[in-house]
XYZ file of C-alpha atoms in Angstrom:
325
model
C 108.051 84.581 124.758
C 109.358 85.515 121.775
C 107.972 85.943 118.979
C 108.505 87.499 115.115
C 106.222 89.590 113.453
C 105.952 88.408 109.949
C 105.135 91.647 107.695
C 104.336 92.888 103.838
C 107.154 94.687 102.461
C 106.915 97.930 102.170
C 107.729 98.212 98.753
C 103.971 96.708 98.229
C 101.953 97.279 99.931
C 102.348 97.265 103.752
C 102.186 100.674 105.550
C 98.930 100.545 107.708
C 98.667 97.408 108.576
C 102.357 96.802 110.229
C 101.374 100.618 111.534
C 98.587 98.799 113.626
C 100.813 96.465 114.766
C 103.749 98.481 115.697
C 100.862 100.021 118.463
C 100.281 96.409 119.924
C 103.578 95.444 119.649
C 104.527 97.987 121.911
C 101.804 97.292 124.305
C 103.716 93.579 124.888
C 106.724 94.914 124.856
C 105.112 96.775 128.440
C 104.152 92.636 129.642
C 107.798 91.471 128.652
C 106.940 89.465 125.225
C 110.120 90.857 123.105
C 108.549 90.604 119.518
C 111.001 90.870 116.505
C 109.343 91.764 112.419
C 110.468 90.254 109.615
C 109.499 92.093 106.381
C 109.114 89.797 103.381
C 111.072 90.384 100.527
C 108.946 89.839 97.250
C 112.172 90.199 95.491
C 113.178 86.340 96.621
C 111.702 83.666 96.138
C 109.270 82.110 99.091
C 111.481 79.438 99.782
C 114.864 82.248 100.475
C 111.909 83.658 102.884
C 111.132 81.142 104.749
C 115.035 79.602 105.159
C 115.183 83.513 106.817
C 111.978 83.193 109.243
C 113.398 80.125 109.941
C 116.511 80.800 111.530
C 114.697 83.107 114.336
C 114.217 81.796 117.137
C 110.888 82.675 118.701
C 108.169 81.125 120.252
C 105.360 82.403 117.992
C 105.444 82.740 114.309
C 102.381 85.959 114.186
C 101.703 86.252 110.042
C 100.304 89.433 110.441
C 98.701 89.326 106.489
C 98.399 88.701 103.203
C 100.817 86.628 103.266
C 98.872 83.041 102.995
C 102.138 81.763 100.837
C 104.058 81.094 103.842
C 101.616 78.829 105.797
C 102.744 75.569 104.437
C 106.095 76.027 105.410
C 105.624 76.550 109.070
C 105.025 74.970 112.182
C 100.569 75.474 111.803
C 101.220 74.953 116.335
C 103.167 77.311 116.572
C 101.444 79.945 113.677
C 98.883 82.380 114.263
C 97.211 84.323 111.034
C 95.407 87.479 111.375
C 93.277 88.060 108.169
C 91.789 91.424 108.092
C 89.206 90.097 104.563
C 89.047 88.500 101.656
C 87.864 90.947 99.065
C 90.557 90.687 96.838
C 88.491 86.553 96.551
C 85.063 88.381 96.982
C 85.447 90.978 94.589
C 88.127 91.294 91.951
C 88.474 87.742 90.905
C 86.710 85.361 88.630
C 86.172 82.189 86.581
C 90.174 80.714 87.336
C 91.282 83.399 87.761
C 89.360 82.667 91.311
C 89.616 79.204 91.844
C 93.830 79.394 91.192
C 93.541 82.306 93.676
C 91.446 79.822 96.842
C 93.354 77.367 96.453
C 96.931 78.633 96.258
C 96.447 81.545 98.782
C 93.134 81.128 101.019
C 92.548 76.801 101.015
C 96.291 77.089 103.300
C 94.359 78.888 105.971
C 92.523 75.561 106.942
C 95.927 74.406 107.928
C 96.387 76.120 110.930
C 95.044 76.041 114.574
C 95.158 79.301 115.176
C 93.526 82.008 112.455
C 92.311 85.649 114.058
C 90.084 88.205 111.637
C 89.432 91.060 112.763
C 85.255 91.826 112.682
C 82.538 89.109 112.336
C 82.040 90.349 109.797
C 85.171 88.664 108.269
C 85.176 85.704 110.458
C 81.965 85.067 108.839
C 83.023 84.868 105.439
C 85.826 81.881 106.400
C 83.502 80.117 107.410
C 81.507 80.219 104.477
C 83.190 80.870 101.789
C 86.583 78.587 103.567
C 84.438 76.136 105.613
C 86.989 76.878 108.458
C 85.877 75.184 111.166
C 84.229 78.423 113.629
C 86.006 77.594 117.127
C 89.504 77.847 114.733
C 89.090 81.537 114.204
C 88.915 84.865 116.834
C 87.849 88.114 116.800
C 90.868 89.883 117.579
C 89.815 93.650 116.807
C 91.558 96.673 115.443
C 93.189 99.163 117.761
C 93.480 102.863 117.066
C 97.077 104.651 116.742
C 97.729 105.859 120.293
C 99.153 108.757 118.907
C 95.518 109.853 117.866
C 93.730 112.465 119.902
C 90.628 114.543 119.721
C 91.685 117.507 118.532
C 88.479 120.214 119.167
C 87.745 122.213 115.700
C 84.138 123.862 114.489
C 82.115 122.804 112.857
C 82.129 124.738 109.272
C 79.014 124.950 108.868
C 78.895 127.123 106.010
C 81.576 124.571 103.641
C 81.930 121.537 105.495
C 85.178 120.232 104.807
C 84.069 116.305 103.941
C 86.610 113.485 104.097
C 86.409 110.323 102.314
C 88.392 107.236 102.496
C 89.621 105.280 99.833
C 88.851 105.373 96.240
C 89.295 101.590 94.766
C 85.434 101.065 93.591
C 84.164 98.824 97.140
C 84.560 102.519 98.940
C 82.117 104.292 96.906
C 83.226 107.530 96.051
C 80.665 107.487 92.814
C 77.667 107.444 94.741
C 78.809 109.871 97.280
C 80.111 112.772 94.651
C 76.664 112.504 92.378
C 74.636 112.845 96.044
C 76.369 115.738 97.009
C 76.283 117.484 94.139
C 73.819 120.387 94.987
C 75.849 120.851 98.699
C 78.029 123.937 99.198
C 81.053 121.019 100.207
C 84.148 121.081 100.278
C 85.457 116.726 99.369
C 88.219 115.863 100.220
C 89.452 112.351 98.233
C 92.258 110.182 100.003
C 92.644 108.037 97.460
C 94.254 107.732 93.661
C 92.246 109.195 91.868
C 91.179 107.681 87.986
C 90.003 109.590 85.032
C 86.082 108.264 85.262
C 86.627 110.421 88.851
C 87.697 113.050 86.900
C 85.100 113.007 84.754
C 82.556 113.241 87.699
C 83.961 115.273 89.806
C 84.613 117.961 87.219
C 81.433 117.203 85.351
C 78.906 117.788 88.901
C 80.777 121.293 89.959
C 82.303 119.342 92.762
C 84.569 122.138 94.454
C 87.463 118.794 95.967
C 91.011 118.054 97.138
C 92.870 115.056 95.726
C 95.535 113.272 97.709
C 97.761 110.382 96.748
C 100.603 108.553 99.282
C 100.224 110.221 102.022
C 102.594 110.132 105.151
C 101.084 109.760 108.492
C 101.936 112.580 109.495
C 99.864 114.026 106.734
C 96.935 111.507 106.966
C 96.062 113.063 110.088
C 96.080 116.724 109.792
C 93.270 116.027 106.775
C 91.620 114.096 109.568
C 91.852 116.870 111.301
C 91.045 119.258 109.395
C 88.057 117.510 108.330
C 84.304 117.757 109.324
C 82.709 115.439 107.941
C 83.948 112.421 107.442
C 82.197 110.062 105.058
C 83.362 105.871 104.914
C 80.746 104.555 102.741
C 81.617 100.989 101.334
C 80.188 97.952 100.129
C 81.774 96.346 102.072
C 85.011 96.459 104.570
C 86.480 93.953 107.355
C 87.161 96.712 109.726
C 86.852 99.850 108.606
C 90.068 101.576 110.670
C 88.876 105.368 109.230
C 85.979 104.189 111.755
C 87.806 104.521 114.473
C 90.410 106.974 113.478
C 87.534 109.213 113.108
C 85.631 108.387 116.923
C 89.230 109.251 118.840
C 89.257 111.749 116.758
C 85.870 113.245 117.877
C 84.285 114.065 113.790
C 81.003 113.306 112.490
C 81.422 110.365 110.967
C 78.915 108.652 108.790
C 79.184 105.118 108.016
C 77.638 102.055 106.005
C 74.817 99.864 107.739
C 76.153 97.080 105.201
C 79.239 94.385 106.311
C 81.339 95.399 109.605
C 80.773 98.818 109.152
C 77.908 99.041 111.719
C 79.613 96.434 113.724
C 82.679 98.729 114.693
C 81.070 102.452 114.275
C 78.163 100.961 116.234
C 76.172 103.951 118.319
C 78.358 107.084 116.855
C 77.875 107.137 113.527
C 74.924 107.804 110.954
C 74.351 105.185 108.847
C 73.625 105.194 105.937
C 72.419 102.670 103.088
C 75.900 102.369 100.601
C 73.793 102.001 97.024
C 70.812 105.127 97.279
C 72.278 107.913 96.924
C 69.829 109.672 98.478
C 70.337 108.069 101.450
C 73.615 109.034 102.057
C 72.428 112.854 101.141
C 69.720 112.600 103.840
C 72.402 111.265 105.641
C 74.621 114.758 105.139
C 71.736 117.294 105.826
C 72.122 115.537 108.946
C 75.353 115.535 109.947
C 75.431 119.300 108.305
C 72.001 120.617 109.790
C 71.168 119.229 113.658
C 74.489 120.213 116.016
C 72.929 117.960 118.734
C 73.003 114.764 116.120
C 77.042 115.859 115.494
C 77.141 116.073 119.916
C 75.364 112.476 119.803
C 77.269 110.855 117.736
C 80.204 112.647 119.647
C 79.661 111.077 122.951
C 78.571 107.959 121.419
C 81.381 107.698 119.613
C 83.855 108.464 123.146
C 82.096 104.927 124.590
C 82.666 103.597 121.903
C 86.483 103.332 121.454
C 87.221 102.062 124.670
C 86.492 98.698 123.097
C 89.206 99.010 120.517
C 92.425 100.522 123.554
C 95.821 99.848 122.289
C 96.407 98.256 125.746
C 93.051 95.773 125.447
C 93.989 94.329 122.109
C 97.496 94.257 123.152
C 96.717 91.662 126.193
C 94.137 89.339 123.941
C 96.693 89.107 121.654
C 98.738 87.849 125.432
C 96.023 86.086 125.617
C 95.787 83.830 122.540
C 100.565 83.765 122.222
C 100.741 81.937 126.157
C 97.563 80.028 124.343
C 99.674 78.559 121.812
C 103.106 77.786 124.207
C 101.366 76.417 126.666
């Protein structure tokens, strides 16, 4: 069996998903699958990319993320597309731009016989907003990276280090800043801050560090140093920081909406991301209750078994077999 992973260009946002599928590739190769990779070239026309892709002699074309413009040109019987979310359509666009985006980027999904998505939340969105038949959509969760392993660290009760992942509007950093303004904590933000974030942090006298464009190893190091991981988004297709935090044995605060309860299981404090008091109460519970942290730690260890790389690799292998047969 030969499979071609069609990936985004690393120069145009590709990193996290591609790292994930490298882990899946290792598991597939253990089962004898020959996995090849093609990196989309944004500097060349779609047709030029398609011509190169069609030169590969493979059984399955797997578009791993964000390239639905290719669907029109590939055999629908041997192509699978993984949808991570439709955030841009739901939250970023309005009016004619939203309609155009849906027609050009999302409607082609309806042509495919095989679609995977990374949570039941995303599947429900595809059915609701695009009218895709549920029978064509298979939920295959993301897996944690096989290099992640638990790092034991004493919890810093005097000044807990809170790691917050993401600075886009739906990542909800603004409410987190207001929630911690009276707490003796150190906030570490991964992602580029805008002037509104900077003003908010300074006006509330928040002790913070900010990092962006980190390497995989640098992000891992930030997880290891953290006492609490904050992932309190308003919407997520999945939420990799959830299982990354649990696989590293970290106290986790996440939202009670969208896919986050589905992914976190019983291994997190769930809060209402729209209410500052709910966020603050969740943080105080994690900071003040060692027994709560220990309970979540044990529950998290159980929960991440659902996202074991070997098991997720097996699910993709079964799908490819079905497509070929």
